[in-house]
Coordinates of N, CA and C in Angstrom, one line a residue:
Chain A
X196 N -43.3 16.0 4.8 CA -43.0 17.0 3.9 C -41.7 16.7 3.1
X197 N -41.6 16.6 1.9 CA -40.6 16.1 1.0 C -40.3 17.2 0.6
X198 N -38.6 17.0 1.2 CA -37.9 18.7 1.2 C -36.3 18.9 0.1
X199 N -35.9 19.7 -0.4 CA -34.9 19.5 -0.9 C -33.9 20.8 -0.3
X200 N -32.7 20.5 0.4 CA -31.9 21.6 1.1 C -31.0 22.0 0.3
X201 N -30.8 23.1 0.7 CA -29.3 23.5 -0.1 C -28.9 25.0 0.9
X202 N -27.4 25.0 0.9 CA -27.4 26.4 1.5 C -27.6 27.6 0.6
X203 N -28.2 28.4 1.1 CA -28.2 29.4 0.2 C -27.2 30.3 0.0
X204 N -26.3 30.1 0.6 CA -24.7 30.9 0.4 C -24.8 32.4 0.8
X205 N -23.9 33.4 0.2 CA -23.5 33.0 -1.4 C -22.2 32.4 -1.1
X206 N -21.8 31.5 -2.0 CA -20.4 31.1 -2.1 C -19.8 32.0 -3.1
X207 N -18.6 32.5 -2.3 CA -17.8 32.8 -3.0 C -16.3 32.5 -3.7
X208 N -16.3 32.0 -4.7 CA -14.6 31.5 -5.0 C -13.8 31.8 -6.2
X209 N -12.6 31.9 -6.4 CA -11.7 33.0 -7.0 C -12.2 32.3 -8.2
X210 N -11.7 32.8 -9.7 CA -11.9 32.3 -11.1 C -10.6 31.3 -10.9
X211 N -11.0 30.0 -11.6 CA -10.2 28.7 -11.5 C -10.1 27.6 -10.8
X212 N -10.8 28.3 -10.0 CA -11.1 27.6 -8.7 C -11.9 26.2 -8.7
X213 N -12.5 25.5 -7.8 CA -13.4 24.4 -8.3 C -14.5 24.9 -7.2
X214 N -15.9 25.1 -7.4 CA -16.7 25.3 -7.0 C -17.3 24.2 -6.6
X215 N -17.6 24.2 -4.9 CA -18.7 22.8 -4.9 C -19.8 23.3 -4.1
X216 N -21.3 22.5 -4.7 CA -22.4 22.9 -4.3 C -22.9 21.9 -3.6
X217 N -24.0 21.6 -2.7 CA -24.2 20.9 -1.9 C -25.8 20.4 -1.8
X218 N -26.0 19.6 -1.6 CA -27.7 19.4 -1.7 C -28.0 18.2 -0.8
X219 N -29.2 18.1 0.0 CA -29.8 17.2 1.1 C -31.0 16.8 0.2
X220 N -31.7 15.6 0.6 CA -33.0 15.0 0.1 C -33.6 14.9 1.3
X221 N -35.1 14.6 1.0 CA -35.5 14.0 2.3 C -36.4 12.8 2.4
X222 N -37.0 13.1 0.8 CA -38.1 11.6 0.1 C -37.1 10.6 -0.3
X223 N -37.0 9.4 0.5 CA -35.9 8.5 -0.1 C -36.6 7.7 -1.6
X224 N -37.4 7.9 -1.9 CA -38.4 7.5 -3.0 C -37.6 7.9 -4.6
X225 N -37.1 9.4 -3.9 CA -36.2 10.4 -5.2 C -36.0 9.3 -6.1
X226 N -35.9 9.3 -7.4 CA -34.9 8.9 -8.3 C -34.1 9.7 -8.8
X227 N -34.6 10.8 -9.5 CA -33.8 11.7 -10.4 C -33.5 12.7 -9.6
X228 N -32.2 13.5 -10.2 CA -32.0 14.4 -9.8 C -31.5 15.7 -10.5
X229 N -31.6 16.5 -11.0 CA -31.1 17.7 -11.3 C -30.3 19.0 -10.8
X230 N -30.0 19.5 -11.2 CA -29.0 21.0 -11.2 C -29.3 22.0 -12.4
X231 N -30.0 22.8 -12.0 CA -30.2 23.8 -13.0 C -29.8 25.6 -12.6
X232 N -29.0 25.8 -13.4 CA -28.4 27.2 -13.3 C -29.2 28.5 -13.7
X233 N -29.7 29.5 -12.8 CA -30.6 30.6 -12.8 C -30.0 32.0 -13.0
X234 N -29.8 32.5 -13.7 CA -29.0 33.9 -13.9 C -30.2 34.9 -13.2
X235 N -30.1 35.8 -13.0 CA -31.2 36.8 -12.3 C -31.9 36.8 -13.6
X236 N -33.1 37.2 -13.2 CA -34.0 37.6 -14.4 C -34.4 36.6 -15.3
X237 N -33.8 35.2 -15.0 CA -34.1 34.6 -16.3 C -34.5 33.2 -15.8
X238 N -35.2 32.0 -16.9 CA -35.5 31.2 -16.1 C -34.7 30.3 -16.1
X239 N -35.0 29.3 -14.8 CA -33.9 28.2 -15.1 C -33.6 27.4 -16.1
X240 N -32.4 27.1 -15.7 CA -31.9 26.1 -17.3 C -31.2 25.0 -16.4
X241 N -31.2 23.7 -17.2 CA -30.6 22.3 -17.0 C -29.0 22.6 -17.6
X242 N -28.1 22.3 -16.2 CA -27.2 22.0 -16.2 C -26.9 20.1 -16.2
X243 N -27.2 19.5 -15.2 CA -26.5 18.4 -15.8 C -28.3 17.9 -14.6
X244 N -28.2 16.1 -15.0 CA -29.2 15.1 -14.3 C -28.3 13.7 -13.7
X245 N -28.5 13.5 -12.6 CA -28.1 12.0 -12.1 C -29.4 11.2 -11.7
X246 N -29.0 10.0 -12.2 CA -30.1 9.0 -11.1 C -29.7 7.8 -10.5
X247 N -27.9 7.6 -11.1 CA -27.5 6.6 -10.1 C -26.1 6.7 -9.1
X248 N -26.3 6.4 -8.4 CA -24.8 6.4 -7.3 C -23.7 6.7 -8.1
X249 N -22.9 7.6 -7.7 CA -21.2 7.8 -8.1 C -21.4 9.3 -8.9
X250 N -20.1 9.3 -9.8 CA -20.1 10.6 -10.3 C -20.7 11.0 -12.0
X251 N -21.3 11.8 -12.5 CA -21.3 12.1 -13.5 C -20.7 13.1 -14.0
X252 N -19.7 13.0 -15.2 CA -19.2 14.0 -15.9 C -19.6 15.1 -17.0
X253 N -19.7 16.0 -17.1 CA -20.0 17.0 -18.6 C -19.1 18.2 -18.5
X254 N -18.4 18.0 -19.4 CA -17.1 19.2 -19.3 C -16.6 19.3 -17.7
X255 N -16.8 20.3 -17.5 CA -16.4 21.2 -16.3 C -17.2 20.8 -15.3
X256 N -18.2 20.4 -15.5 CA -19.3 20.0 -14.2 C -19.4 18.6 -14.3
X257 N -19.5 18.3 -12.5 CA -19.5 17.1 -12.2 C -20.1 16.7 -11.2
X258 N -21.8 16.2 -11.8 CA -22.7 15.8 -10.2 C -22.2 14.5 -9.2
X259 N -22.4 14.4 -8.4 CA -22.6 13.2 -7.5 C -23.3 13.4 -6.7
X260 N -23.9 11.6 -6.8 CA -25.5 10.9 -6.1 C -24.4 9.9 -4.8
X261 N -25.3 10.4 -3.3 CA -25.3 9.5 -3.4 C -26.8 8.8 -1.9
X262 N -27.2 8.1 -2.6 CA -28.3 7.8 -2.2 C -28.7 7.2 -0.8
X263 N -27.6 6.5 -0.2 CA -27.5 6.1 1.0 C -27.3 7.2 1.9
X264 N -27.1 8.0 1.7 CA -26.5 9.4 2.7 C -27.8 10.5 1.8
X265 N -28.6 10.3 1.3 CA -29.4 11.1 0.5 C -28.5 12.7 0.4
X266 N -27.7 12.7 -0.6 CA -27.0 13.5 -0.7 C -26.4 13.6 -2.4
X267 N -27.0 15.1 -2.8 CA -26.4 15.3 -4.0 C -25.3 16.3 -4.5
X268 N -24.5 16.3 -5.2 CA -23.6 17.4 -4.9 C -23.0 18.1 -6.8
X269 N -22.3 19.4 -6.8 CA -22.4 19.5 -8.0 C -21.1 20.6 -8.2
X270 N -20.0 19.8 -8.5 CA -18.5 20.3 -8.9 C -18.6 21.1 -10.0
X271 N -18.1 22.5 -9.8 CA -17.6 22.9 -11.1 C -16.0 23.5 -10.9
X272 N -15.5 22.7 -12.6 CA -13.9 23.0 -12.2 C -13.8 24.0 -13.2
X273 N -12.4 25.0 -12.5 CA -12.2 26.1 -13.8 C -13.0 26.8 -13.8
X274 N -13.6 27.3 -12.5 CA -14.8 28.2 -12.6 C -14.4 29.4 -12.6
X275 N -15.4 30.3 -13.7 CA -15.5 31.3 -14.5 C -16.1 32.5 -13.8
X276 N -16.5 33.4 -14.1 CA -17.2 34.4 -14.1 C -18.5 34.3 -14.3
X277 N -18.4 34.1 -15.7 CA -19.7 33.7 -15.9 C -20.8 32.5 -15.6
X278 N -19.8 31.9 -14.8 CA -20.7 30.5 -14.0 C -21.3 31.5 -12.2
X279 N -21.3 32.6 -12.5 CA -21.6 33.1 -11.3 C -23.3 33.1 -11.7
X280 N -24.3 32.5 -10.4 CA -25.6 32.0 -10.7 C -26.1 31.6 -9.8
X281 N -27.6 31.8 -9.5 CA -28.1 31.2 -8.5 C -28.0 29.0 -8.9
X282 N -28.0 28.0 -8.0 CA -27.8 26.7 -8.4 C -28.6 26.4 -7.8
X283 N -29.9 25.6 -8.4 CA -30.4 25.1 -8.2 C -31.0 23.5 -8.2
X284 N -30.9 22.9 -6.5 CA -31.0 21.5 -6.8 C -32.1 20.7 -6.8
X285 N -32.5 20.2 -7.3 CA -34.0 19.2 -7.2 C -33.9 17.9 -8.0
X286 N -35.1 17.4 -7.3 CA -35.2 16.1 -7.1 C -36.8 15.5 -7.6
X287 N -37.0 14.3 -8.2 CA -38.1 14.3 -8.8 C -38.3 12.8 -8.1
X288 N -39.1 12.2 -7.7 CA -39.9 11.0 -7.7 C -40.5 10.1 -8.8
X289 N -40.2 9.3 -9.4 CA -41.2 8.8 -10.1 C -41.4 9.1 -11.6
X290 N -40.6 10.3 -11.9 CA -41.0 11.0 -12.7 C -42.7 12.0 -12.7
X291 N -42.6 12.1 -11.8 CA -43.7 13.1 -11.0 C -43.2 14.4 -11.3
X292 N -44.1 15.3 -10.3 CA -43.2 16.7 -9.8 C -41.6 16.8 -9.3
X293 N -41.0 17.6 -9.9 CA -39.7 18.0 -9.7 C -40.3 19.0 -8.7
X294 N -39.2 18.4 -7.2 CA -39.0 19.5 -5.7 C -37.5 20.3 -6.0
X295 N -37.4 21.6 -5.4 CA -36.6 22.4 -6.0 C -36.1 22.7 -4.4
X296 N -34.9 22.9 -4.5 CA -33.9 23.6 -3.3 C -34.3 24.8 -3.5
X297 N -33.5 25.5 -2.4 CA -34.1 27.2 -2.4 C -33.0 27.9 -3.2
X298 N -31.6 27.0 -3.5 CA -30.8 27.5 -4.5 C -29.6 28.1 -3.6
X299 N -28.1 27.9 -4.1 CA -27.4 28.4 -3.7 C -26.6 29.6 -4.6
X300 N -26.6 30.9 -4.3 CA -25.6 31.8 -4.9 C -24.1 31.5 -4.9
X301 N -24.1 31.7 -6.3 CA -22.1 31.7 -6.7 C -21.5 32.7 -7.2
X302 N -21.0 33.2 -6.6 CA -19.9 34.0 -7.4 C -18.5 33.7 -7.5
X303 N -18.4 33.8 -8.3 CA -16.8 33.8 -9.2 C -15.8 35.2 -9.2
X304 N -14.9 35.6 -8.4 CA -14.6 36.3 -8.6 C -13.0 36.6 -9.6
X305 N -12.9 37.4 -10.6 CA -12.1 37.5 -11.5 C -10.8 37.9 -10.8
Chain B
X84 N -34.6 17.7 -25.8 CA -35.4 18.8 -25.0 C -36.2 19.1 -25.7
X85 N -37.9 20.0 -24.9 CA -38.8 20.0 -25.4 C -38.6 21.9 -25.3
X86 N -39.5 22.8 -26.3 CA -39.3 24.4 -26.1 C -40.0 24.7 -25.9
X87 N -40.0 25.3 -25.0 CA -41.3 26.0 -24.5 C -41.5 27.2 -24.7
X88 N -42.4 27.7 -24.9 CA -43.0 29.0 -25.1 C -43.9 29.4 -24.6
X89 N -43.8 30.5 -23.8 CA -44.5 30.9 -22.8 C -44.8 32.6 -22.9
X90 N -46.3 32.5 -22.6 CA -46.5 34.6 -22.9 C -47.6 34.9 -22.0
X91 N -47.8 35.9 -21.5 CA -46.9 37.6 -21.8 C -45.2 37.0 -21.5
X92 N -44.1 38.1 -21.6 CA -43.3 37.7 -21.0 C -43.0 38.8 -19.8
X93 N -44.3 39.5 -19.8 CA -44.0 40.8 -18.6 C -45.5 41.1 -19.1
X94 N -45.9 41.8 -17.7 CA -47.4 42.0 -17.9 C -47.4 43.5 -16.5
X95 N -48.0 44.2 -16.8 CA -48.3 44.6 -15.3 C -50.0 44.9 -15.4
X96 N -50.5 44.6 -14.5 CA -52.0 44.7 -14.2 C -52.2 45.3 -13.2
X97 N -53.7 45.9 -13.3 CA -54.4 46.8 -12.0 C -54.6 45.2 -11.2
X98 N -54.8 45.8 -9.6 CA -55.5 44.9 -8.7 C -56.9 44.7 -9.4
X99 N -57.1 43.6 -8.8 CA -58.4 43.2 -9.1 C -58.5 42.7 -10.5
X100 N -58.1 42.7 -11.0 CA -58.4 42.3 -12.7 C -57.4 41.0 -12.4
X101 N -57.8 40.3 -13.8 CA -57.3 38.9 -14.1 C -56.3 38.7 -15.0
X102 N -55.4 37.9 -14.7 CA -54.3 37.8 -16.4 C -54.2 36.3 -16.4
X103 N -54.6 35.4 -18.2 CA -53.9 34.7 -18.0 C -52.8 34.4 -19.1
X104 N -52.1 33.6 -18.5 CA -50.8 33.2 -19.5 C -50.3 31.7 -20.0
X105 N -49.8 31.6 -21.0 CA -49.9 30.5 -22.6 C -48.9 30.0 -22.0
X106 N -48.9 28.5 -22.2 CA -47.9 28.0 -22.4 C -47.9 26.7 -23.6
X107 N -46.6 27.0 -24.5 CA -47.1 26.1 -25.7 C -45.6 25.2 -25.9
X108 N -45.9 23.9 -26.0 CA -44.8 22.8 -25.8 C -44.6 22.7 -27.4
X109 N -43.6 22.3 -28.2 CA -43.3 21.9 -29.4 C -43.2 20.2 -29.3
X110 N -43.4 19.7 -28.4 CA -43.5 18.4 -28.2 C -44.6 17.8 -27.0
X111 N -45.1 16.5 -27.4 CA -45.9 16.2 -26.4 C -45.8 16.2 -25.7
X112 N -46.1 16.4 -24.1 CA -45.2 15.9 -23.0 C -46.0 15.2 -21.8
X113 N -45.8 14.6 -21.1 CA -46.3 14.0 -20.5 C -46.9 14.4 -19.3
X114 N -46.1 15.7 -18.7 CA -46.4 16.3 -17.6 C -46.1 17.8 -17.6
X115 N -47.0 18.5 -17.2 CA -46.9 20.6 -17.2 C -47.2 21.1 -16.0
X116 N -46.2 21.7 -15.5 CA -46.8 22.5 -14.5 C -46.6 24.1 -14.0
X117 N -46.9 23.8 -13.7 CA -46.9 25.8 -12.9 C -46.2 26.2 -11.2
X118 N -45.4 27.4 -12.2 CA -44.7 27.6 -10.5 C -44.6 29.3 -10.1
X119 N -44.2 29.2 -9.2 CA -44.4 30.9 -9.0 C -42.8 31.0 -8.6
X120 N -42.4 32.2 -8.8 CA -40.7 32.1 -8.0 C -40.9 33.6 -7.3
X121 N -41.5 34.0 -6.5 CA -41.1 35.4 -5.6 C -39.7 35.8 -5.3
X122 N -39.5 37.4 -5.6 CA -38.4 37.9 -5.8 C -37.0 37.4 -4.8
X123 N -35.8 36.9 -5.3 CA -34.9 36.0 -4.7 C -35.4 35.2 -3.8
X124 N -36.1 34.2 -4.4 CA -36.5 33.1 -3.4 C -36.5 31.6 -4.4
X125 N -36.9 30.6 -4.3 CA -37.0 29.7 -5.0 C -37.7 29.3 -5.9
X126 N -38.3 28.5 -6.7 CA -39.6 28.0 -7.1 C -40.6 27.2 -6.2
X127 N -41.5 27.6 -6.7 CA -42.6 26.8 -5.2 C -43.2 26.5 -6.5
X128 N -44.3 25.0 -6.3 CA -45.1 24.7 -7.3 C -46.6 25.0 -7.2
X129 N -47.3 25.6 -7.6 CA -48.4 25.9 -7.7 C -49.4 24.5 -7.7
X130 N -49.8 23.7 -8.9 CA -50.5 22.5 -9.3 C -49.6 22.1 -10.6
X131 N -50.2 21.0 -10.6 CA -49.7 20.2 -11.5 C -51.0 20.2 -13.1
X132 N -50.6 20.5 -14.0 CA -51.8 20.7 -15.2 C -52.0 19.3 -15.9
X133 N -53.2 18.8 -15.6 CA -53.5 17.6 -16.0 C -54.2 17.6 -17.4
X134 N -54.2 16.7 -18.9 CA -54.4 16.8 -19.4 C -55.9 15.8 -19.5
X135 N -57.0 16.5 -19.6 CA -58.6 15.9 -19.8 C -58.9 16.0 -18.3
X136 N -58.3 16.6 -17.5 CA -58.8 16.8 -16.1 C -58.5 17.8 -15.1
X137 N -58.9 18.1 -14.0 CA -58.6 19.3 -13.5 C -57.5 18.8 -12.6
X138 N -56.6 20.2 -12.5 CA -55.3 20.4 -12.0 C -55.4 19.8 -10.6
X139 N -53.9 19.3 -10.3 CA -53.6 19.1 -9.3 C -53.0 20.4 -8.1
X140 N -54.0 20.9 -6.8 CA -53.0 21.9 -6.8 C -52.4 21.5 -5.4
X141 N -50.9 22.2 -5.3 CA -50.4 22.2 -4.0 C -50.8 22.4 -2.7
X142 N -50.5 22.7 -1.7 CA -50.7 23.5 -0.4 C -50.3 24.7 -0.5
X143 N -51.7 25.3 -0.3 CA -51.7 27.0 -0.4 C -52.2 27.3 -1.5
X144 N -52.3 26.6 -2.4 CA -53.3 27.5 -3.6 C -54.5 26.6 -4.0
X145 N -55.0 28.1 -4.4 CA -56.5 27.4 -5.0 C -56.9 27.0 -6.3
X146 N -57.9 26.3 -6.6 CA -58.4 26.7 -8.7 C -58.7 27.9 -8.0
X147 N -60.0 28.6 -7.3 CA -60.3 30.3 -7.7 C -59.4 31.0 -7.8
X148 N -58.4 30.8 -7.2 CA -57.4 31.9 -7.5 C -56.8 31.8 -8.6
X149 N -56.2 30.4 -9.0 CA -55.2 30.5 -10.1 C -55.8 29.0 -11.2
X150 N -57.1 29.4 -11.4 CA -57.8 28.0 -12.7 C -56.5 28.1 -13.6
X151 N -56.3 26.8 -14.0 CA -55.8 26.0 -15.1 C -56.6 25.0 -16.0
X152 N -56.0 25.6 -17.3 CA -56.4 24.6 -18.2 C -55.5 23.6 -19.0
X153 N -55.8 22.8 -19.4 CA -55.3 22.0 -20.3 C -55.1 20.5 -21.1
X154 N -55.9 21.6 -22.3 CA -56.7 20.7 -24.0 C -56.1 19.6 -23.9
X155 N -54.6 19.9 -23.9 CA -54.1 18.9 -25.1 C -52.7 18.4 -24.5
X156 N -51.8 17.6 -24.9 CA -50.3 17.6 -24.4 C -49.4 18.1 -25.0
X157 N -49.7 19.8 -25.6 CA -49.2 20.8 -25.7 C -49.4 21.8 -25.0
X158 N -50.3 22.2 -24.5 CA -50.9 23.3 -24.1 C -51.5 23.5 -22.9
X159 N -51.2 24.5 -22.1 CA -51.7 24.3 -20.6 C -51.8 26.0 -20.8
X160 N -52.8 26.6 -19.9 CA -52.8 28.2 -19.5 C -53.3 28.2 -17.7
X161 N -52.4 29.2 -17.2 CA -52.4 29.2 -15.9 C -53.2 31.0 -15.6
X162 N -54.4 31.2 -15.2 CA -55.0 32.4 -14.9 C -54.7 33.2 -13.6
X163 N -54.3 33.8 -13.1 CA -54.5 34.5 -11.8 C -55.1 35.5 -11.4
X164 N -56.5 35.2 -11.0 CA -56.9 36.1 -10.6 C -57.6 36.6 -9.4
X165 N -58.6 38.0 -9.9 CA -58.9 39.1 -9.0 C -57.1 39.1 -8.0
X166 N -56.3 40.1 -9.0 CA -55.5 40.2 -8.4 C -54.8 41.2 -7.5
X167 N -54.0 40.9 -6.4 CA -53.4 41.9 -5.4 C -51.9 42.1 -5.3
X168 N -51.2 43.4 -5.3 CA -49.8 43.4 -5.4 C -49.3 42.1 -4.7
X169 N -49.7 41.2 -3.9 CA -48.8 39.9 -3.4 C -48.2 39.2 -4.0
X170 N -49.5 39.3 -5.4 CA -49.4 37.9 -6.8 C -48.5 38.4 -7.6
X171 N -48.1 39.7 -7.5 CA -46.8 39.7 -8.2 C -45.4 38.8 -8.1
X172 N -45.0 38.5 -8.8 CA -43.9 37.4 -8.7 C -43.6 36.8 -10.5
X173 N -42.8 35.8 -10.8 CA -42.5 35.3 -12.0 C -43.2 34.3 -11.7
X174 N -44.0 33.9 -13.0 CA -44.9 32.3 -13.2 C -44.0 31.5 -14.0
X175 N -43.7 30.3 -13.8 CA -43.1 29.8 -14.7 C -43.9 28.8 -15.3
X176 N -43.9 28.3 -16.5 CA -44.5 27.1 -17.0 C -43.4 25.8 -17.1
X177 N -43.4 24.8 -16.9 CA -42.5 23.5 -16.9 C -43.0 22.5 -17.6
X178 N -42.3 21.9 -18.3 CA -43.0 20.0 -19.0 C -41.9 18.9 -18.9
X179 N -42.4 17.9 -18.7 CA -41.7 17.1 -18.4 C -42.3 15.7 -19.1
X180 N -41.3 14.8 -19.5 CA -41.8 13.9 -20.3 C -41.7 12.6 -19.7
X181 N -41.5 12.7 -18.5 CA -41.7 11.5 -17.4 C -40.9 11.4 -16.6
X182 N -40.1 10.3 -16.7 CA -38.9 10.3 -15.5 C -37.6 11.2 -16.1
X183 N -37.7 12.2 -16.8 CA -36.5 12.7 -17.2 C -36.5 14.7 -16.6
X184 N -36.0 15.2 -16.9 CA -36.0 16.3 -16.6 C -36.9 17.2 -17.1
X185 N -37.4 18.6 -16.4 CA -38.1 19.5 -16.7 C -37.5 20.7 -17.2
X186 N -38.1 20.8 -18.2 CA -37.7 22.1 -18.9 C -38.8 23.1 -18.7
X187 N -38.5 24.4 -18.8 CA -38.8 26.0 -18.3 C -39.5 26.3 -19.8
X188 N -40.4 27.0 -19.6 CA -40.2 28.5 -20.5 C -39.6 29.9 -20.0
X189 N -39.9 30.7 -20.4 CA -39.1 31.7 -20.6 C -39.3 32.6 -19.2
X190 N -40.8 32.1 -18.5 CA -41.2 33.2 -17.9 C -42.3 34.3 -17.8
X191 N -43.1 34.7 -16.8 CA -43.5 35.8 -16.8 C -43.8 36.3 -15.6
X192 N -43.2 37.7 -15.7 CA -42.9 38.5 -14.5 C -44.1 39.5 -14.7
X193 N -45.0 39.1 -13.5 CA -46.3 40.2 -13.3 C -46.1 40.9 -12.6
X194 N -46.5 41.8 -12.6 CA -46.6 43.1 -12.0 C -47.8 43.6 -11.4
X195 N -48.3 43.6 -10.2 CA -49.5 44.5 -9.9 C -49.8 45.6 -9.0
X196 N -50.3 46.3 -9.8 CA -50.5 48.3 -9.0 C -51.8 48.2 -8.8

């Protein structure tokens, strides 16, 4: 069963803070990986993608792979309010089906 | 990125009756699928929509219950039917253009009484 973990929280952490999110694989096959941010009600959206070892940067967010430890992870600095969201991590094979974590809750508190 | 567009974007239906719902890509893509997200829970994948062939589906679902089509490599529709308040949940539509990431449509949140 090719599984993707994440805790489901909720984390909570003050505004400015640096939020870190956490993610396990279990198909060592993964290539790609994703982070996509879920507001209630709405559907997910693409935050950032990795597919090789170390860190990737975009603004305020910052994934890291790392594939020997099948572990993905996803920094947000200066976090806001409005980064309060379910986070969603998954992982794709092949370019196949994308497997989805069960998502972690964040709040931001002001 | 590819836009998807996806309809109803809210439906409510009697049990027993059938709904299905559109999904239309603005670009080709290589790969479509269908997901269900039950209320605070995750996405689970339903089948994968194959284009000139029948869907691939997961564990746990059927074609009778939820047939997929799809013509072309824009277009896929996902039906649910003879339906029961269980099948309530959001359907999502996804495409993906290979090894790169999956984009959403908007959603549809069914309802059944």
């Amino acid at each position: 069963q090719k599984e993707v973990e994440q805790n489901s929280g909720p984390l909570s952490v003050p505004e400015g803070a640096i939020a870190s999110l956490n993610c396990t694989y279990s198909d060592r096959g993964s290539q790609s990986f994703f982070w996509y941010r879920q507001y209630s009600g709405k559907s997910p959206e693409l935050i950032m993608f990795i597919y090789s070892n170390g860190d990737k940067e975009d603004g305020r967010f910052t994934a890291q792979l790392n594939k020997a430890s099948q572990y993905v992870s996803l920094l947000i600095r200066d976090s806001q309010p409005s980064d309060s969201a379910t986070y969603l991590c998954a992982g794709s094979t092949g370019g196949f089906k994308t497997i989805f974590g069960a998502g972690t809750r964040l709040f931001v508190k002001a | 990125s590819a836009v998807i567009s996806q309809k109803p974007s809210r439906d409510i239906c009697q049990r027993g009756t059938s709904l299905t719902i559109q999904c239309q890509v603005d670009s080709q893509v290589t790969m479509m699928f269908w997901y269900r997200q039950q209320p605070g829970q995750s996405l689970t994948l339903i089948a994968t929509a194959n284009q000139g062939s029948e869907a691939t589906y997961e564990s746990g679902f059927v074609i009778d219950k939820f047939p997929i089509s799809r013509p072309n490599l824009t277009f896929s529709t996902l039906t649910v039917s003879n339906m029961s308040p269980e099948d309530s949940s959001i359907y999502l539509c996804s495409a993906s253009g290979g090894n790169t990431e999956a984009f959403f449509g908007q959603g549809t949140r069914l309802t059944v009484v």
